PDB file of C-alpha atoms in Angstrom:
ATOM      1  CA  MET A   1      -5.719  12.066  35.796  1.00 49.00           C
ATOM      2  CA  ALA A   2      -4.337  10.613  39.021  1.00 52.00           C
ATOM      3  CA  GLY A   3      -2.153  12.968  41.003  1.00 57.00           C
ATOM      4  CA  ALA A   4      -3.409  16.087  39.234  1.00 58.00           C
ATOM      5  CA  GLN A   5      -3.621  19.241  41.342  1.00 59.00           C
ATOM      6  CA  PRO A   6      -5.959  22.214  40.975  1.00 58.00           C
ATOM      7  CA  GLY A   7      -4.590  25.239  39.163  1.00 54.00           C
ATOM      8  CA  VAL A   8      -4.426  27.290  42.369  1.00 53.00           C
ATOM      9  CA  HIS A   9      -1.611  25.044  43.619  1.00 55.00           C
ATOM     10  CA  ALA A  10       0.271  25.403  40.354  1.00 54.00           C
ATOM     11  CA  LEU A  11       0.230  29.191  40.756  1.00 58.00           C
ATOM     12  CA  GLN A  12       1.895  28.933  44.187  1.00 67.00           C
ATOM     13  CA  LEU A  13       0.017  31.837  45.723  1.00 76.00           C
ATOM     14  CA  LYS A  14       2.192  33.940  47.988  1.00 81.00           C
ATOM     15  CA  PRO A  15       1.024  36.290  50.738  1.00 84.00           C
ATOM     16  CA  VAL A  16       1.658  40.010  50.411  1.00 88.00           C
ATOM     17  CA  CYS A  17       5.153  40.897  51.598  1.00 90.00           C
ATOM     18  CA  VAL A  18       6.361  44.501  51.646  1.00 93.00           C
ATOM     19  CA  SER A  19      10.125  45.013  51.684  1.00 91.00           C
ATOM     20  CA  ASP A  20      11.770  47.163  54.332  1.00 92.00           C
ATOM     21  CA  SER A  21      12.931  49.742  51.782  1.00 92.00           C
ATOM     22  CA  LEU A  22       9.347  50.376  50.655  1.00 93.00           C
ATOM     23  CA  LYS A  23       8.075  50.668  54.232  1.00 93.00           C
ATOM     24  CA  LYS A  24      10.920  52.965  55.258  1.00 94.00           C
ATOM     25  CA  GLY A  25      10.505  55.218  52.231  1.00 93.00           C
ATOM     26  CA  THR A  26      12.741  56.629  49.519  1.00 94.00           C
ATOM     27  CA  LYS A  27      13.272  60.085  48.065  1.00 93.00           C
ATOM     28  CA  PHE A  28      11.910  60.676  44.574  1.00 94.00           C
ATOM     29  CA  VAL A  29      11.032  63.586  42.319  1.00 93.00           C
ATOM     30  CA  LYS A  30       7.439  63.700  41.083  1.00 93.00           C
ATOM     31  CA  TRP A  31       6.728  65.520  37.840  1.00 92.00           C
ATOM     32  CA  ASP A  32       3.832  66.339  35.540  1.00 87.00           C
ATOM     33  CA  ASP A  33       4.147  67.171  31.847  1.00 78.00           C
ATOM     34  CA  ASP A  34       0.957  69.249  31.778  1.00 79.00           C
ATOM     35  CA  SER A  35       1.946  71.624  34.561  1.00 78.00           C
ATOM     36  CA  ALA A  36       5.754  71.295  34.278  1.00 77.00           C
ATOM     37  CA  ILE A  37       5.922  71.113  38.082  1.00 83.00           C
ATOM     38  CA  VAL A  38       8.725  69.211  39.835  1.00 89.00           C
ATOM     39  CA  THR A  39       8.020  68.136  43.425  1.00 91.00           C
ATOM     40  CA  PRO A  40      10.505  66.386  45.772  1.00 93.00           C
ATOM     41  CA  ILE A  41       8.677  63.670  47.730  1.00 94.00           C
ATOM     42  CA  ILE A  42       9.270  60.746  50.065  1.00 94.00           C
ATOM     43  CA  LEU A  43       7.552  57.652  48.733  1.00 95.00           C
ATOM     44  CA  ARG A  44       6.373  54.819  51.001  1.00 94.00           C
ATOM     45  CA  THR A  45       4.128  51.764  51.124  1.00 95.00           C
ATOM     46  CA  ASP A  46       2.161  50.779  54.219  1.00 94.00           C
ATOM     47  CA  PRO A  47       3.236  47.485  55.899  1.00 92.00           C
ATOM     48  CA  GLN A  48       0.152  45.634  54.604  1.00 92.00           C
ATOM     49  CA  GLY A  49       0.745  46.691  50.997  1.00 93.00           C
ATOM     50  CA  PHE A  50      -2.621  48.401  50.595  1.00 95.00           C
ATOM     51  CA  PHE A  51      -1.459  51.864  49.557  1.00 95.00           C
ATOM     52  CA  PHE A  52       1.318  53.674  47.809  1.00 90.00           C
ATOM     53  CA  TYR A  53       1.648  57.111  49.483  1.00 94.00           C
ATOM     54  CA  TRP A  54       3.952  60.096  49.351  1.00 94.00           C
ATOM     55  CA  THR A  55       4.665  63.197  51.432  1.00 90.00           C
ATOM     56  CA  ASP A  56       5.892  66.437  49.888  1.00 87.00           C
ATOM     57  CA  GLN A  57       7.968  69.244  51.410  1.00 84.00           C
ATOM     58  CA  ASN A  58       4.793  70.821  52.854  1.00 82.00           C
ATOM     59  CA  LYS A  59       4.074  67.607  54.809  1.00 82.00           C
ATOM     60  CA  GLU A  60       0.949  66.959  52.742  1.00 83.00           C
ATOM     61  CA  THR A  61       0.212  63.302  52.068  1.00 87.00           C
ATOM     62  CA  GLU A  62      -1.348  61.788  48.964  1.00 91.00           C
ATOM     63  CA  LEU A  63      -2.022  58.126  48.421  1.00 93.00           C
ATOM     64  CA  LEU A  64      -2.769  55.676  45.642  1.00 95.00           C
ATOM     65  CA  ASP A  65      -4.654  52.427  46.108  1.00 95.00           C
ATOM     66  CA  LEU A  66      -2.379  49.650  44.857  1.00 95.00           C
ATOM     67  CA  SER A  67      -5.405  47.672  43.677  1.00 93.00           C
ATOM     68  CA  LEU A  68      -5.875  50.368  41.000  1.00 95.00           C
ATOM     69  CA  VAL A  69      -2.337  49.980  39.626  1.00 95.00           C
ATOM     70  CA  LYS A  70      -2.318  48.337  36.185  1.00 94.00           C
ATOM     71  CA  ASP A  71       1.376  48.553  35.392  1.00 94.00           C
ATOM     72  CA  ALA A  72       4.707  49.878  36.650  1.00 95.00           C
ATOM     73  CA  ARG A  73       7.450  50.712  34.169  1.00 94.00           C
ATOM     74  CA  CYS A  74      10.996  51.971  34.446  1.00 93.00           C
ATOM     75  CA  GLY A  75      13.828  52.890  32.133  1.00 87.00           C
ATOM     76  CA  LYS A  76      13.077  53.218  28.423  1.00 87.00           C
ATOM     77  CA  HIS A  77       9.531  51.931  28.948  1.00 90.00           C
ATOM     78  CA  ALA A  78       8.641  54.809  31.297  1.00 92.00           C
ATOM     79  CA  LYS A  79       7.053  58.054  30.182  1.00 91.00           C
ATOM     80  CA  ALA A  80       9.599  60.760  29.333  1.00 88.00           C
ATOM     81  CA  PRO A  81       9.103  64.530  29.750  1.00 88.00           C
ATOM     82  CA  LYS A  82       8.429  66.396  26.509  1.00 85.00           C
ATOM     83  CA  ASP A  83       9.429  69.846  27.744  1.00 85.00           C
ATOM     84  CA  PRO A  84      13.246  70.366  27.466  1.00 85.00           C
ATOM     85  CA  LYS A  85      13.220  72.695  30.497  1.00 86.00           C
ATOM     86  CA  LEU A  86      11.394  70.085  32.580  1.00 87.00           C
ATOM     87  CA  ARG A  87      13.869  67.455  31.476  1.00 86.00           C
ATOM     88  CA  GLU A  88      16.723  69.724  32.492  1.00 84.00           C
ATOM     89  CA  LEU A  89      15.196  70.259  35.938  1.00 84.00           C
ATOM     90  CA  LEU A  90      14.847  66.512  36.472  1.00 86.00           C
ATOM     91  CA  ASP A  91      18.421  65.826  35.393  1.00 81.00           C
ATOM     92  CA  VAL A  92      20.171  68.367  37.640  1.00 67.00           C
ATOM     93  CA  GLY A  93      22.323  66.981  40.458  1.00 62.00           C
ATOM     94  CA  ASN A  94      21.515  63.312  39.822  1.00 61.00           C
ATOM     95  CA  ILE A  95      23.731  60.317  39.091  1.00 68.00           C
ATOM     96  CA  GLY A  96      23.308  58.168  35.993  1.00 71.00           C
ATOM     97  CA  ARG A  97      21.227  58.630  32.865  1.00 84.00           C
ATOM     98  CA  LEU A  98      17.800  60.151  33.383  1.00 87.00           C
ATOM     99  CA  GLU A  99      16.090  57.515  31.210  1.00 87.00           C
ATOM    100  CA  HIS A 100      17.271  54.726  33.511  1.00 89.00           C
ATOM    101  CA  ARG A 101      15.977  56.427  36.658  1.00 92.00           C
ATOM    102  CA  MET A 102      12.444  57.150  35.500  1.00 93.00           C
ATOM    103  CA  ILE A 103       9.329  55.319  36.750  1.00 95.00           C
ATOM    104  CA  THR A 104       5.786  55.460  35.399  1.00 95.00           C
ATOM    105  CA  VAL A 105       2.946  53.944  37.435  1.00 96.00           C
ATOM    106  CA  VAL A 106      -0.197  53.349  35.357  1.00 95.00           C
ATOM    107  CA  TYR A 107      -3.407  53.278  37.402  1.00 96.00           C
ATOM    108  CA  GLY A 108      -7.153  53.557  37.005  1.00 94.00           C
ATOM    109  CA  PRO A 109     -10.467  51.754  37.565  1.00 91.00           C
ATOM    110  CA  ASP A 110     -10.070  49.869  34.272  1.00 91.00           C
ATOM    111  CA  LEU A 111      -7.743  49.590  31.275  1.00 87.00           C
ATOM    112  CA  VAL A 112      -9.429  52.461  29.417  1.00 91.00           C
ATOM    113  CA  ASN A 113      -9.680  55.220  32.039  1.00 93.00           C
ATOM    114  CA  ILE A 114      -6.072  55.389  33.155  1.00 93.00           C
ATOM    115  CA  SER A 115      -3.731  57.983  34.637  1.00 93.00           C
ATOM    116  CA  HIS A 116       0.029  58.126  35.102  1.00 93.00           C
ATOM    117  CA  LEU A 117       2.180  58.822  38.130  1.00 94.00           C
ATOM    118  CA  ASN A 118       5.602  59.973  36.921  1.00 94.00           C
ATOM    119  CA  LEU A 119       8.617  59.665  39.202  1.00 94.00           C
ATOM    120  CA  VAL A 120      12.378  60.009  38.988  1.00 93.00           C
ATOM    121  CA  ALA A 121      14.678  58.151  41.382  1.00 92.00           C
ATOM    122  CA  PHE A 122      18.144  59.321  42.360  1.00 90.00           C
ATOM    123  CA  GLN A 123      19.704  55.959  41.456  1.00 89.00           C
ATOM    124  CA  GLU A 124      18.995  53.394  38.746  1.00 90.00           C
ATOM    125  CA  GLU A 125      18.917  50.479  41.207  1.00 92.00           C
ATOM    126  CA  VAL A 126      16.249  52.228  43.285  1.00 93.00           C
ATOM    127  CA  ALA A 127      14.064  52.745  40.218  1.00 93.00           C
ATOM    128  CA  LYS A 128      14.276  49.055  39.292  1.00 94.00           C
ATOM    129  CA  GLU A 129      13.596  47.884  42.845  1.00 94.00           C
ATOM    130  CA  TRP A 130      10.512  50.052  43.313  1.00 95.00           C
ATOM    131  CA  THR A 131       9.125  49.158  39.884  1.00 95.00           C
ATOM    132  CA  ASN A 132       9.419  45.419  40.533  1.00 94.00           C
ATOM    133  CA  GLU A 133       8.040  45.645  44.077  1.00 94.00           C
ATOM    134  CA  VAL A 134       5.065  47.824  43.160  1.00 94.00           C
ATOM    135  CA  PHE A 135       4.135  45.613  40.211  1.00 94.00           C
ATOM    136  CA  SER A 136       4.411  42.525  42.409  1.00 93.00           C
ATOM    137  CA  LEU A 137       2.124  44.030  45.071  1.00 93.00           C
ATOM    138  CA  ALA A 138      -0.403  45.241  42.501  1.00 93.00           C
ATOM    139  CA  THR A 139      -0.671  41.846  40.785  1.00 91.00           C
ATOM    140  CA  ASN A 140      -0.724  39.664  43.894  1.00 90.00           C
ATOM    141  CA  LEU A 141      -3.753  37.350  43.557  1.00 87.00           C
ATOM    142  CA  LEU A 142      -4.334  37.121  47.296  1.00 87.00           C
ATOM    143  CA  ALA A 143      -4.400  40.928  47.545  1.00 88.00           C
ATOM    144  CA  GLN A 144      -6.952  41.056  44.723  1.00 87.00           C
ATOM    145  CA  ASN A 145      -9.223  38.595  46.561  1.00 88.00           C
ATOM    146  CA  MET A 146      -9.094  39.847  50.133  1.00 88.00           C
ATOM    147  CA  SER A 147     -11.331  38.738  52.977  1.00 86.00           C
ATOM    148  CA  ARG A 148     -13.927  40.960  54.619  1.00 84.00           C
ATOM    149  CA  ASP A 149     -11.648  41.580  57.595  1.00 85.00           C
ATOM    150  CA  ALA A 150      -8.815  42.585  55.260  1.00 88.00           C
ATOM    151  CA  PHE A 151     -11.070  45.169  53.592  1.00 88.00           C
ATOM    152  CA  LEU A 152     -11.891  46.633  57.016  1.00 86.00           C
ATOM    153  CA  GLU A 153      -8.195  46.803  57.851  1.00 89.00           C
ATOM    154  CA  LYS A 154      -7.573  48.491  54.505  1.00 91.00           C
ATOM    155  CA  ALA A 155     -10.205  51.138  55.262  1.00 88.00           C
ATOM    156  CA  TYR A 156      -8.685  51.668  58.711  1.00 87.00           C
ATOM    157  CA  THR A 157      -5.201  51.973  57.176  1.00 91.00           C
ATOM    158  CA  LYS A 158      -6.438  54.600  54.731  1.00 90.00           C
ATOM    159  CA  LEU A 159      -7.763  56.714  57.600  1.00 87.00           C
ATOM    160  CA  LYS A 160      -4.456  56.387  59.484  1.00 87.00           C
ATOM    161  CA  LEU A 161      -2.499  57.607  56.466  1.00 90.00           C
ATOM    162  CA  GLN A 162      -4.600  60.783  56.233  1.00 85.00           C
ATOM    163  CA  VAL A 163      -4.271  62.126  59.763  1.00 82.00           C
ATOM    164  CA  THR A 164      -3.609  65.760  60.590  1.00 80.00           C
ATOM    165  CA  PRO A 165      -0.203  66.911  61.936  1.00 76.00           C
ATOM    166  CA  GLU A 166      -1.691  66.494  65.433  1.00 77.00           C
ATOM    167  CA  GLY A 167      -2.424  62.819  64.751  1.00 78.00           C
ATOM    168  CA  ARG A 168      -6.189  63.302  64.366  1.00 80.00           C
ATOM    169  CA  ILE A 169      -8.521  61.906  61.735  1.00 80.00           C
ATOM    170  CA  PRO A 170     -10.858  64.452  60.105  1.00 81.00           C
ATOM    171  CA  LEU A 171     -14.436  63.329  60.448  1.00 81.00           C
ATOM    172  CA  LYS A 172     -15.035  64.200  56.792  1.00 82.00           C
ATOM    173  CA  ASN A 173     -12.617  61.436  55.779  1.00 84.00           C
ATOM    174  CA  ILE A 174     -14.845  58.834  57.414  1.00 83.00           C
ATOM    175  CA  TYR A 175     -17.917  60.170  55.635  1.00 83.00           C
ATOM    176  CA  ARG A 176     -15.973  60.182  52.375  1.00 85.00           C
ATOM    177  CA  LEU A 177     -14.812  56.603  52.945  1.00 83.00           C
ATOM    178  CA  PHE A 178     -18.378  55.377  53.506  1.00 79.00           C
ATOM    179  CA  SER A 179     -20.222  57.793  51.246  1.00 73.00           C
ATOM    180  CA  ALA A 180     -23.210  55.589  50.414  1.00 72.00           C
ATOM    181  CA  ASP A 181     -25.300  56.482  53.467  1.00 76.00           C
ATOM    182  CA  ARG A 182     -24.211  59.338  55.739  1.00 81.00           C
ATOM    183  CA  LYS A 183     -26.937  58.703  58.320  1.00 83.00           C
ATOM    184  CA  ARG A 184     -25.824  55.125  58.854  1.00 82.00           C
ATOM    185  CA  VAL A 185     -22.245  56.318  59.330  1.00 81.00           C
ATOM    186  CA  GLU A 186     -23.386  58.803  61.973  1.00 83.00           C
ATOM    187  CA  THR A 187     -25.409  56.092  63.721  1.00 82.00           C
ATOM    188  CA  ALA A 188     -22.429  53.727  63.728  1.00 79.00           C
ATOM    189  CA  LEU A 189     -20.132  56.399  65.203  1.00 78.00           C
ATOM    190  CA  GLU A 190     -22.622  57.255  67.918  1.00 80.00           C
ATOM    191  CA  ALA A 191     -23.082  53.566  68.799  1.00 79.00           C
ATOM    192  CA  CYS A 192     -19.348  53.379  69.623  1.00 74.00           C
ATOM    193  CA  SER A 193     -19.348  56.690  71.523  1.00 73.00           C
ATOM    194  CA  LEU A 194     -17.287  58.381  68.832  1.00 72.00           C
ATOM    195  CA  PRO A 195     -18.021  61.971  67.767  1.00 72.00           C
ATOM    196  CA  SER A 196     -20.239  62.586  64.771  1.00 71.00           C
ATOM    197  CA  SER A 197     -21.792  65.663  63.206  1.00 67.00           C
ATOM    198  CA  ARG A 198     -25.016  64.968  65.119  1.00 57.00           C
ATOM    199  CA  VAL A 199     -23.337  64.975  68.514  1.00 50.00           C
ATOM    200  CA  ASP A 200     -22.128  68.071  70.355  1.00 41.00           C
ATOM    201  CA  LYS A 201     -19.106  67.305  72.535  1.00 38.00           C
ATOM    202  CA  ALA A 202     -17.936  69.519  75.370  1.00 29.00           C
ATOM    203  CA  ASP A 203     -14.584  71.231  75.008  1.00 34.00           C
ATOM    204  CA  ASP A 204     -13.108  69.432  78.003  1.00 34.00           C
ATOM    205  CA  ALA A 205     -13.769  66.086  76.294  1.00 35.00           C
ATOM    206  CA  ALA A 206     -11.146  66.990  73.729  1.00 36.00           C
ATOM    207  CA  ASN A 207      -8.534  67.225  76.461  1.00 39.00           C
ATOM    208  CA  THR A 208      -9.161  63.641  77.560  1.00 38.00           C
ATOM    209  CA  GLY A 209      -8.130  62.329  74.154  1.00 39.00           C
ATOM    210  CA  GLU A 210     -11.323  60.285  73.842  1.00 39.00           C
ATOM    211  CA  SER A 211     -13.110  62.740  71.602  1.00 35.00           C
ATOM    212  CA  CYS A 212     -12.866  66.284  70.394  1.00 36.00           C
ATOM    213  CA  GLY A 213     -15.059  69.289  69.947  1.00 33.00           C
ATOM    214  CA  LYS A 214     -17.647  69.898  67.312  1.00 35.00           C
ATOM    215  CA  ALA A 215     -15.311  72.269  65.475  1.00 33.00           C
ATOM    216  CA  PRO A 216     -13.012  71.191  64.046  1.00 39.00           C
ATOM    217  CA  LYS A 217     -14.676  67.847  63.367  1.00 44.00           C
ATOM    218  CA  HIS A 218     -11.822  65.526  64.259  1.00 47.00           C
ATOM    219  CA  PHE A 219     -11.487  62.630  66.629  1.00 45.00           C
ATOM    220  CA  ASN A 220      -8.235  61.466  68.099  1.00 46.00           C
ATOM    221  CA  LEU A 221      -7.252  57.805  67.746  1.00 44.00           C
ATOM    222  CA  HIS A 222      -3.846  58.214  69.406  1.00 40.00           C
ATOM    223  CA  PHE A 223      -1.641  56.473  66.880  1.00 35.00           C
ATOM    224  CA  ASN A 224       1.287  55.851  69.194  1.00 38.00           C
ATOM    225  CA  LYS A 225       3.749  53.534  67.430  1.00 37.00           C
ATOM    226  CA  GLN A 226       5.273  52.457  70.745  1.00 38.00           C
ATOM    227  CA  ASN A 227       1.968  51.383  72.232  1.00 38.00           C
ATOM    228  CA  LYS A 228       0.355  48.672  70.141  1.00 41.00           C
ATOM    229  CA  MET A 229      -2.451  48.133  72.632  1.00 43.00           C
ATOM    230  CA  ILE A 230      -3.768  51.641  72.031  1.00 43.00           C
ATOM    231  CA  ALA A 231      -3.736  51.140  68.276  1.00 51.00           C
ATOM    232  CA  LEU A 232      -5.394  47.745  68.696  1.00 52.00           C
ATOM    233  CA  ALA A 233      -8.150  49.275  70.807  1.00 54.00           C
ATOM    234  CA  CYS A 234      -8.748  51.885  68.111  1.00 64.00           C
ATOM    235  CA  TYR A 235      -9.007  49.197  65.453  1.00 63.00           C
ATOM    236  CA  SER A 236     -11.462  47.258  67.630  1.00 64.00           C
ATOM    237  CA  SER A 237     -13.670  50.347  67.836  1.00 65.00           C
ATOM    238  CA  PHE A 238     -13.442  50.762  64.080  1.00 67.00           C
ATOM    239  CA  VAL A 239     -14.493  47.145  63.474  1.00 67.00           C
ATOM    240  CA  ARG A 240     -17.283  47.502  65.998  1.00 64.00           C
ATOM    241  CA  CYS A 241     -18.464  50.589  64.126  1.00 68.00           C
ATOM    242  CA  PHE A 242     -18.401  49.340  60.609  1.00 66.00           C
ATOM    243  CA  GLY A 243     -17.753  45.618  60.710  1.00 62.00           C
ATOM    244  CA  VAL A 244     -20.699  44.110  62.541  1.00 47.00           C
ATOM    245  CA  GLY A 245     -23.686  44.652  60.332  1.00 42.00           C
ATOM    246  CA  LYS A 246     -23.884  48.419  60.871  1.00 41.00           C
ATOM    247  CA  MET A 247     -22.884  49.376  57.352  1.00 38.00           C
TER     248      MET A 247
END
């Protein structure tokens, strides 16, 4: 029919856009029915909308790939604690009904093998905002069909979110990220003059910030938020390592 447009135009695809509140982070309480453990956390999303990550009171960071999220529910549709003592712990010192402040994030590799991330916000409006934003990011069609460069940036972002308190990336995280062939990972790191388990670096090299010693197996990428050129140079090295036919 004349004037007909392909379905992709009818969908009005929108690029990924992460709100400031998600990037800045919000306080939540994370709970688990099996262990009856309540953990205060700060929940954030990276600026590109790749990961959902949280930091607990011990400064330990965990993350969840948003591409694995199948659903996000709040209010009466969220999972409720079965243990009365756990429910009492979650309801202490908060404003508004507990049922309206609860969030359940359903995630997994498919619709059969799923897990639940259970959270409680301190305000009902916060619970609704995060639920809507997370569901929107997880179901974005452009995010589900990323380019090759976007996948490299996602891998780089994952490494940045798992740095040590000193701002260093454990070498084991790189091997875990590209677990298919360890030898090829080592070869790629060596080709870019980055430390690998096959290379012994002198102790004074660690002081230059360009590399670090053999133990512990970390290398420093200097993630200085006020110096974008340093971060850009690190990303260029990462792409040179794993983005140009070396993996």
